[in-house]
Amino acid sequence: MSQEIVQLLVDIVKLIIIASVIMGIFTFILLVERKLIGRFTRRYGPNRVGPFGLLQSIADAVKMMLKEEMVPGHVDKVIYVMAPGMALMTALSVFAVIPFARDTVVLPLESLIGFSVYLTPWVADINVGVLYLLAVGSLGSYGIILGGWSSNNKYSLLGALRTSAQMLSYELPLGVAVLSVVVMTGTLRVTEIVEWQTQFAGLAWIVFLQPVAFLIFFISALAEAGRAPFDLPETENELIGGFMTEYGALKFGLFQAAEFVHAMMFCTITVTVFLGGWNMPFLNEILNIMPTPIQALAPVLHLGIFIGKSLAVYCSLIWIRASVPRMRFDQLMAFCWKWLLPIALLNLFATVMGLAITAELLGLW
Amino acid sequence: MLNEVKEAITAPLEVAKAMGITLKQFLRGPVTNQFPDEPAQVYPRFRGRHALKRYENGLERCIGCALCAAACPTECIYVEAAENTDEDRRSPGERYAKIYDINMLRCIFCGYCAEACPTEAVVLEHDFTLAEYDRWDAVYSKEQLLEPNNPEYLVVRDDEVFVKADTWSSK
Ligand code: SF4
Ligand code: SF4
């Protein structure tokens, strides 16, 4: 076998592993969310299945799978069946460009097969990574819209319409906020943005340099992921579940999973773009003075830090969900168009001006 | 416009305040009563399943007058009286209840029966674990109701809910 084919196979295996691990983390996150929400309202949350309720998500998944799979008679069958999978798939595909660690691990297999195999801590490192993040991230709303449309039910359709309006609106401040980051770092490559943040002993987290962009990104991401207080697409009390109304069993479970993976995805993007990715301040400096065996552990350490940070961001999402009531739809729109977008644009303008002035002063032009 | 600017300033403060409140509740810990594992707490005036009382000398208080059955809004009590004789004396009065059934599936635990009873024979006690596998098991006979019924999974609180409305929050 030639090197390319082996490398391709390795990448495919990696892809499958990453997707499965993310789904595994999703079941864990689901439990964490229910437990934390419980604690915020002074309950315990699920604690009956397994020790500390750890098997609750699995029990739920088994329940979902064992339920009768049924398709209502009045739906557009093809799209109806496709929509949940599509929602989940788009949410999962974003993880392809997220770098989970810094260093590529080389498996020295020269003696065995004649060449080394490279294990990159990402699936793809494309030069327009940020663009890919935004584009695929917002594709997630497609599944929702198609699901609502194909259900042929007015509640679903209203939910889907709301989703499209909400996603389209919040896309703009989200994009502009990321644009200020891109202007600052001068690259669209996700790995380079993370690398940029390792400057100054890893203290150059973009959240410190661009707090306004971070806030706007975070709020818009909440809206994009349809999380409380922006969970208008589902609004149980007015739209009886919105786009999910006609779904049941495994397809409903897939929609739920898509929602959570979508939120997880925005957490990882926040960590990657604003919170230094896999890096911690002074981590590399400390690692550099360590003996080589410890340095070899760096990828594991990076991965751990990355997951820890993402979890922390996710917990803040849960905290917000427990605290802030859902917005009204006109408030949602007004908030986006009257506040977020102008502020994001001003921030972008200020970033550009600041960069230009510093460049001028330093005589870089 | 002025209003909106004011809102823009107060809204983040309010969100912060809300998050502070939830955090405070988070740190205070759950108040859930883990019922099957730990005893359930009921208030003294909680109305659960009935009990038929006895006098101290062991005689039944119920005299089979069926006033409780008449007062019951769901008609779930069935009383059939029989005469007391000197050989077989069950209650101090002339008659006693030969059959006394309460259908717990129909009962709404309103307590009217206890109020109607002239001898305070029937009272609503605290037990609430009335689930049965067969619906006919939910018809409690006189023998079941006469038994002393103080399950160990129940703790009767000595505070009334309206006396100290916020005892649960000062934990
Ligand atoms: S509590 Fe009310 S419903 Fe129940 S038996 Fe007594 S009177 Fe009837
Ligand atoms: S419980 Fe009281 S009201 Fe009912 S039959 Fe007996 S004595 Fe009469």
Short mmCIF file of C-alpha atoms in Angstrom, two decimals, chain A residues 14-15 18 22 91-100 121-126 132-133:
data_model
loop_
_atom_site.label_atom_id
_atom_site.label_comp_id
_atom_site.label_asym_id
_atom_site.label_seq_id
_atom_site.Cartn_x
_atom_site.Cartn_y
_atom_site.Cartn_z
CA LYS A 14 -9.60 8.99 13.23
CA LEU A 15 -12.76 10.61 11.89
CA ILE A 18 -13.67 11.48 16.93
CA ILE A 22 -18.12 13.22 20.66
CA ALA A 91 -23.19 19.66 13.88
CA LEU A 92 -20.66 16.83 13.97
CA SER A 93 -18.77 17.86 10.85
CA VAL A 94 -17.65 21.13 12.43
CA PHE A 95 -15.32 19.21 14.72
CA ALA A 96 -13.26 18.30 11.65
CA VAL A 97 -11.26 21.52 11.71
CA ILE A 98 -10.94 21.95 15.47
CA PRO A 99 -7.37 21.33 16.62
CA PHE A 100 -7.49 19.28 19.80
CA PRO A 121 -4.66 16.16 16.34
CA TRP A 122 -7.23 17.45 13.85
CA VAL A 123 -9.03 15.88 10.94
CA ALA A 124 -8.38 18.63 8.44
CA ASP A 125 -6.38 21.81 8.60
CA ILE A 126 -7.83 23.81 5.75
CA TYR A 132 -15.75 26.47 7.24
CA LEU A 133 -16.62 26.76 10.93
#
